[in-house]
């Protein structure tokens, strides 16, 4: 019998800047059969998220850093290829925490079965109805705690998470200002998504002045996806008792020493700043997914997916996250 090979992209060394093909090379390894209680999945979609860059370092994180020699971790959707579990049959479609590889082997207990018959594109379970949508939902509502009439500022507002954050804030009766990196992205979030004001952070010049002009009554909730100079500027524009929800600091992921200058504003304005990960709210996932499904079905939430075909495109596609060239939730699709 011909051995089945599993193509993987693995961490050979820890990047100090944007990861390179030398740091994340490819290999083909023999695919072993599943052990008792395990399932082998043929991957169909691989999620590409900024957090993966953090896992490539050896700094403490909310999950263990990727070990040198291991395939790069990622959420995946795939079809069961072989099963050694009574709970899953060949052909089932599942979602799990896998890797940048053609096949993922995982314990059955770590899988979530997806219903193909529902008519929902499977990619949606990695975007608006999955970790992306849930991150926006819980980060804004549970951490940001917006109230009707307040001003919500969102960085990376045309991104997969930020675009959903802004729309939910509008549904909650807030005034929403988004920051994005091109005139086209700014036009999309204002004209199509209904943001009240937009800032092109690449052309606006002084960030603080731009935020103050767009938010003349100050900012009550800042949903931060980028950190760096934009966070520094936003801190100077926050109202008393404002809330900052820290989803990510992508501007510093490829920098050796991130810096912040205006953290004293947390004291000066009695500001709450809180980081979070979506796994903090796992027990509330059914409620969150139910609400997101309702809003999507009612046409109240729009979203984009940036899907690139071919596992061998995984690293250059991942790097799109750091130059802002992706359009929506970024993922790799592997043909069945």
Short mmCIF file of C-alpha atoms in Angstrom, two decimals:
data_model
loop_
_atom_site.label_atom_id
_atom_site.label_comp_id
_atom_site.label_asym_id
_atom_site.label_seq_id
_atom_site.Cartn_x
_atom_site.Cartn_y
_atom_site.Cartn_z
CA UNK A 1 0.00 0.00 0.00
CA UNK A 2 1.33 3.46 -0.92
CA UNK A 3 2.10 5.59 2.10
CA UNK A 4 0.12 8.81 2.34
CA UNK A 5 2.31 11.90 2.75
CA UNK A 6 1.37 14.92 4.84
CA UNK A 7 2.75 18.27 3.69
CA UNK A 8 3.50 20.60 6.59
CA UNK A 9 4.92 24.08 7.15
CA UNK A 10 6.83 23.98 10.40
CA UNK A 11 8.77 26.28 12.72
CA UNK A 12 12.48 25.73 12.10
CA UNK A 13 13.64 28.82 14.04
CA UNK A 14 11.99 31.71 15.86
CA UNK A 15 11.48 34.81 13.70
CA UNK A 16 12.77 38.16 14.91
CA UNK A 17 10.73 40.03 12.28
CA UNK A 18 8.33 38.89 9.56
CA UNK A 19 8.73 35.10 9.25
CA UNK A 20 10.71 33.89 6.24
CA UNK A 21 10.69 30.61 4.26
CA UNK A 22 13.93 29.66 6.04
CA UNK A 23 12.22 30.04 9.42
CA UNK A 24 8.98 28.36 8.28
CA UNK A 25 10.00 25.76 5.65
CA UNK A 26 8.01 22.91 4.15
CA UNK A 27 8.40 19.17 4.62
CA UNK A 28 6.54 16.03 3.59
CA UNK A 29 6.14 13.40 6.31
CA UNK A 30 4.45 10.00 6.34
CA UNK A 31 0.90 10.25 7.67
CA UNK A 32 0.45 7.81 10.54
CA UNK A 33 -2.91 6.13 11.15
CA UNK A 34 -4.95 7.51 14.07
CA UNK A 35 -4.48 6.01 17.52
CA UNK A 36 -7.49 4.95 19.56
CA UNK A 37 -9.78 7.92 20.13
CA UNK A 38 -8.11 9.98 17.39
CA UNK A 39 -9.29 11.24 14.02
CA UNK A 40 -7.29 12.15 10.90
CA UNK A 41 -8.75 15.15 9.09
CA UNK A 42 -8.06 16.20 5.51
CA UNK A 43 -7.93 19.96 5.87
CA UNK A 44 -10.12 22.14 3.65
CA UNK A 45 -9.68 25.59 5.26
CA UNK A 46 -6.81 26.91 7.39
CA UNK A 47 -7.33 30.09 9.40
CA UNK A 48 -4.59 32.75 9.25
CA UNK A 49 -4.64 35.08 12.25
CA UNK A 50 -2.22 37.67 13.67
CA UNK A 51 -1.99 35.74 16.95
CA UNK A 52 -0.06 32.99 15.15
CA UNK A 53 2.91 35.33 14.91
CA UNK A 54 2.96 35.58 18.69
CA UNK A 55 2.90 31.80 19.04
CA UNK A 56 6.04 31.63 16.88
CA UNK A 57 8.02 33.39 19.62
CA UNK A 58 8.98 31.84 22.94
CA UNK A 59 7.37 34.64 24.96
CA UNK A 60 4.58 33.61 27.39
CA UNK A 61 1.20 33.60 25.68
CA UNK A 62 -2.33 32.32 26.23
CA UNK A 63 -1.31 29.04 24.60
CA UNK A 64 2.07 27.33 24.68
CA UNK A 65 4.54 28.69 22.11
CA UNK A 66 4.96 26.53 19.02
CA UNK A 67 7.85 24.15 19.68
CA UNK A 68 10.71 24.25 17.22
CA UNK A 69 10.15 21.49 14.69
CA UNK A 70 6.36 21.49 15.10
CA UNK A 71 3.93 22.44 12.35
CA UNK A 72 2.62 26.00 12.77
CA UNK A 73 -0.60 25.97 14.81
CA UNK A 74 -3.89 27.19 13.38
CA UNK A 75 -7.63 26.61 13.48
CA UNK A 76 -8.74 24.34 10.64
CA UNK A 77 -11.88 22.96 9.04
CA UNK A 78 -11.60 19.58 7.35
CA UNK A 79 -13.27 16.32 6.44
CA UNK A 80 -12.65 13.17 8.46
CA UNK A 81 -10.29 10.94 6.47
CA UNK A 82 -9.77 8.18 9.03
CA UNK A 83 -11.46 7.70 12.38
CA UNK A 84 -10.55 5.62 15.41
CA UNK A 85 -13.43 7.11 17.38
CA UNK A 86 -17.04 5.99 17.59
CA UNK A 87 -18.13 9.65 17.61
CA UNK A 88 -16.90 10.50 14.09
CA UNK A 89 -17.24 8.76 10.75
CA UNK A 90 -15.29 9.20 7.54
CA UNK A 91 -16.76 12.12 5.61
CA UNK A 92 -17.85 14.16 8.65
CA UNK A 93 -16.87 17.83 8.47
CA UNK A 94 -15.21 19.12 11.63
CA UNK A 95 -13.43 22.14 13.04
CA UNK A 96 -10.47 21.90 15.41
CA UNK A 97 -7.15 23.41 16.44
CA UNK A 98 -4.74 22.03 13.86
CA UNK A 99 -1.82 23.28 11.86
CA UNK A 100 -0.46 24.50 8.53
CA UNK A 101 -0.63 21.04 6.99
CA UNK A 102 -2.64 18.92 4.58
CA UNK A 103 -3.83 16.48 7.26
CA UNK A 104 -4.36 17.06 10.96
CA UNK A 105 -4.54 14.29 13.57
CA UNK A 106 -6.51 15.26 16.67
CA UNK A 107 -8.30 13.64 19.60
CA UNK A 108 -12.02 13.26 18.96
CA UNK A 109 -12.75 15.27 22.11
CA UNK A 110 -11.12 18.33 20.49
CA UNK A 111 -13.37 18.33 17.41
CA UNK A 112 -16.56 20.26 16.67
CA UNK A 113 -18.83 18.71 14.05
CA UNK A 114 -20.23 21.11 11.43
CA UNK A 115 -23.54 20.64 9.64
CA UNK A 116 -23.06 20.84 5.88
CA UNK A 117 -26.81 20.53 5.32
CA UNK A 118 -27.44 23.95 6.91
CA UNK A 119 -26.42 25.60 3.64
CA UNK A 120 -23.88 27.88 5.34
CA UNK A 121 -20.52 28.13 3.52
CA UNK A 122 -18.03 26.21 5.65
CA UNK A 123 -15.59 29.12 5.57
CA UNK A 124 -18.11 31.17 7.59
CA UNK A 125 -17.35 28.99 10.61
CA UNK A 126 -13.82 30.44 10.67
CA UNK A 127 -15.04 34.00 10.05
CA UNK A 128 -18.29 35.64 11.07
CA UNK A 129 -19.79 32.56 12.77
CA UNK A 130 -16.54 31.34 14.30
CA UNK A 131 -13.57 32.68 16.26
CA UNK A 132 -13.52 35.96 14.31
CA UNK A 133 -17.14 36.88 14.91
CA UNK A 134 -17.05 35.67 18.51
CA UNK A 135 -13.92 37.72 19.21
CA UNK A 136 -15.71 40.85 17.98
CA UNK A 137 -18.90 40.00 19.85
CA UNK A 138 -17.46 39.26 23.28
CA UNK A 139 -14.60 41.74 23.06
CA UNK A 140 -16.94 44.63 22.39
CA UNK A 141 -19.92 43.66 24.53
CA UNK A 142 -18.22 42.01 27.51
CA UNK A 143 -15.01 44.06 27.68
CA UNK A 144 -15.91 47.36 25.98
CA UNK A 145 -19.43 47.44 27.47
CA UNK A 146 -20.74 50.12 25.07
CA UNK A 147 -23.85 52.10 25.95
CA UNK A 148 -26.23 53.69 23.45
CA UNK A 149 -25.05 57.18 22.54
CA UNK A 150 -21.40 56.54 23.36
CA UNK A 151 -18.56 56.90 20.85
CA UNK A 152 -16.70 53.73 19.88
CA UNK A 153 -13.34 53.95 18.09
CA UNK A 154 -12.13 50.86 16.23
CA UNK A 155 -8.63 50.38 14.80
CA UNK A 156 -8.08 48.00 11.86
CA UNK A 157 -11.78 48.64 11.27
CA UNK A 158 -11.84 47.06 7.81
CA UNK A 159 -10.27 43.89 9.14
CA UNK A 160 -12.09 40.65 9.87
CA UNK A 161 -12.69 41.46 13.56
CA UNK A 162 -12.83 45.25 13.44
CA UNK A 163 -15.49 45.40 10.72
CA UNK A 164 -17.81 43.22 12.81
CA UNK A 165 -17.05 45.20 15.99
CA UNK A 166 -18.15 48.44 14.34
CA UNK A 167 -21.39 46.95 13.02
CA UNK A 168 -22.30 45.51 16.43
CA UNK A 169 -21.58 48.88 18.04
CA UNK A 170 -23.98 50.51 15.57
CA UNK A 171 -26.62 47.88 16.41
CA UNK A 172 -26.20 48.90 20.06
CA UNK A 173 -26.89 52.56 19.26
CA UNK A 174 -23.34 53.91 19.40
CA UNK A 175 -21.54 56.47 17.26
CA UNK A 176 -18.76 54.52 15.54
CA UNK A 177 -15.46 55.79 14.12
CA UNK A 178 -13.18 53.39 12.26
CA UNK A 179 -9.52 53.57 11.29
CA UNK A 180 -8.37 51.76 8.13
CA UNK A 181 -5.41 51.85 5.78
CA UNK A 182 -6.81 52.85 2.38
CA UNK A 183 -9.47 55.08 0.87
CA UNK A 184 -11.19 51.97 -0.50
CA UNK A 185 -11.37 50.34 2.92
CA UNK A 186 -12.57 53.57 4.50
CA UNK A 187 -15.29 53.90 1.86
CA UNK A 188 -16.43 50.31 2.51
CA UNK A 189 -16.80 50.68 6.27
CA UNK A 190 -18.58 54.01 5.97
CA UNK A 191 -20.78 53.52 2.90
CA UNK A 192 -21.56 49.83 3.24
CA UNK A 193 -21.16 49.05 6.94
CA UNK A 194 -22.58 52.30 8.29
CA UNK A 195 -19.68 53.65 10.35
CA UNK A 196 -20.28 57.32 11.19
CA UNK A 197 -16.76 58.55 10.48
CA UNK A 198 -13.55 57.05 9.12
CA UNK A 199 -9.85 57.84 9.38
CA UNK A 200 -7.27 56.70 6.83
CA UNK A 201 -4.36 56.18 9.19
CA UNK A 202 -1.87 56.11 6.31
CA UNK A 203 -2.76 59.62 5.08
CA UNK A 204 -4.25 61.42 8.08
CA UNK A 205 -0.95 62.66 9.49
CA UNK A 206 -1.12 63.28 13.24
CA UNK A 207 -3.12 60.41 14.74
CA UNK A 208 -4.20 62.31 17.84
CA UNK A 209 -5.48 65.28 15.83
CA UNK A 210 -7.32 62.97 13.43
CA UNK A 211 -9.07 61.09 16.23
CA UNK A 212 -10.04 64.29 18.02
CA UNK A 213 -11.47 65.72 14.78
CA UNK A 214 -13.51 62.58 14.15
CA UNK A 215 -14.55 62.24 17.81
CA UNK A 216 -15.24 65.81 19.00
CA UNK A 217 -16.94 64.56 22.17
CA UNK A 218 -14.14 62.12 22.95
CA UNK A 219 -13.98 58.32 22.87
CA UNK A 220 -15.83 56.12 25.36
CA UNK A 221 -14.77 52.71 24.03
CA UNK A 222 -11.60 51.99 22.07
CA UNK A 223 -11.38 48.54 20.48
CA UNK A 224 -7.67 48.09 19.85
CA UNK A 225 -6.34 45.74 17.20
CA UNK A 226 -2.99 47.41 16.51
CA UNK A 227 -1.28 48.93 19.56
CA UNK A 228 1.75 51.14 18.89
CA UNK A 229 1.42 54.79 17.91
CA UNK A 230 -2.33 54.54 17.28
CA UNK A 231 -2.93 53.26 20.82
CA UNK A 232 -0.75 56.07 22.16
CA UNK A 233 -2.82 58.62 20.27
CA UNK A 234 -6.14 57.06 21.27
CA UNK A 235 -5.19 57.20 24.95
CA UNK A 236 -5.04 61.00 24.67
CA UNK A 237 -8.59 61.11 23.28
CA UNK A 238 -10.42 58.95 25.81
CA UNK A 239 -13.17 60.25 28.07
CA UNK A 240 -13.34 59.75 31.82
CA UNK A 241 -14.03 56.10 32.66
CA UNK A 242 -13.49 55.01 29.06
CA UNK A 243 -12.85 51.33 28.32
CA UNK A 244 -10.09 49.92 26.10
CA UNK A 245 -10.59 46.38 24.81
CA UNK A 246 -7.21 44.99 23.70
CA UNK A 247 -7.77 42.38 21.00
CA UNK A 248 -4.26 42.52 19.49
CA UNK A 249 -1.19 44.66 18.95
CA UNK A 250 -0.29 43.67 15.41
CA UNK A 251 1.97 46.70 14.91
CA UNK A 252 4.43 45.27 17.44
CA UNK A 253 4.35 41.55 16.56
CA UNK A 254 7.36 41.85 14.26
CA UNK A 255 9.13 44.45 16.44
CA UNK A 256 11.64 43.48 19.09
CA UNK A 257 10.70 46.20 21.61
CA UNK A 258 7.14 47.59 21.55
CA UNK A 259 6.80 50.97 23.26
CA UNK A 260 3.97 53.01 24.70
CA UNK A 261 4.24 56.59 25.88
CA UNK A 262 0.83 57.62 27.17
CA UNK A 263 -0.20 54.89 29.59
CA UNK A 264 -0.42 57.53 32.34
CA UNK A 265 -3.78 58.47 30.81
CA UNK A 266 -5.14 55.29 32.39
CA UNK A 267 -4.68 57.04 35.74
CA UNK A 268 -5.51 60.57 34.60
CA UNK A 269 -8.90 59.59 33.17
CA UNK A 270 -9.68 56.53 35.33
CA UNK A 271 -9.61 54.37 32.21
CA UNK A 272 -10.03 50.60 32.20
CA UNK A 273 -7.80 48.68 29.77
CA UNK A 274 -8.40 44.95 29.46
CA UNK A 275 -6.96 42.32 27.21
CA UNK A 276 -8.97 39.24 26.32
CA UNK A 277 -9.01 36.11 24.19
CA UNK A 278 -12.14 34.54 22.81
CA UNK A 279 -11.52 31.37 24.85
CA UNK A 280 -12.39 33.43 27.96
CA UNK A 281 -16.03 33.14 26.87
CA UNK A 282 -16.22 29.53 25.68
CA UNK A 283 -19.20 28.76 27.92
CA UNK A 284 -21.11 31.59 26.24
CA UNK A 285 -20.31 30.49 22.68
CA UNK A 286 -23.81 29.10 21.96
CA UNK A 287 -25.39 32.43 22.90
CA UNK A 288 -22.87 34.40 20.84
CA UNK A 289 -23.16 32.17 17.78
CA UNK A 290 -26.95 32.29 17.98
CA UNK A 291 -26.96 36.09 17.98
CA UNK A 292 -24.42 36.32 15.15
CA UNK A 293 -26.44 33.87 13.03
CA UNK A 294 -29.58 35.94 13.62
CA UNK A 295 -27.88 39.20 12.61
CA UNK A 296 -26.39 37.62 9.48
CA UNK A 297 -29.72 36.09 8.47
CA UNK A 298 -31.45 39.45 9.00
CA UNK A 299 -28.86 41.19 6.83
CA UNK A 300 -27.57 43.28 9.74
CA UNK A 301 -23.97 42.03 9.55
CA UNK A 302 -21.80 42.18 6.46
CA UNK A 303 -18.40 40.53 6.23
CA UNK A 304 -15.63 39.70 3.81
CA UNK A 305 -13.48 36.60 3.44
CA UNK A 306 -10.08 36.62 1.75
CA UNK A 307 -9.57 33.02 0.62
CA UNK A 308 -6.36 31.97 -1.13
CA UNK A 309 -6.10 28.54 -2.75
CA UNK A 310 -3.23 26.16 -2.12
CA UNK A 311 -1.35 25.07 1.02
CA UNK A 312 1.95 26.11 -0.56
CA UNK A 313 0.73 29.74 -0.48
CA UNK A 314 0.31 29.69 3.28
CA UNK A 315 3.35 31.77 4.31
CA UNK A 316 3.09 34.59 1.73
CA UNK A 317 -0.65 34.73 2.40
CA UNK A 318 -0.04 34.96 6.16
CA UNK A 319 2.24 37.96 5.58
CA UNK A 320 -0.68 39.86 4.03
CA UNK A 321 -1.91 40.40 7.59
CA UNK A 322 1.09 42.61 8.33
CA UNK A 323 1.02 44.87 5.28
CA UNK A 324 -2.76 45.29 5.36
CA UNK A 325 -3.31 43.86 1.89
CA UNK A 326 -5.89 41.28 2.98
CA UNK A 327 -9.57 42.01 2.42
CA UNK A 328 -11.46 40.43 5.31
CA UNK A 329 -10.94 37.15 7.16
CA UNK A 330 -7.84 35.52 5.74
CA UNK A 331 -7.64 31.78 5.14
CA UNK A 332 -6.15 29.12 2.92
CA UNK A 333 -8.40 26.74 1.00
CA UNK A 334 -7.17 23.26 0.07
CA UNK A 335 -9.12 21.57 -2.71
CA UNK A 336 -10.83 18.30 -1.87
#
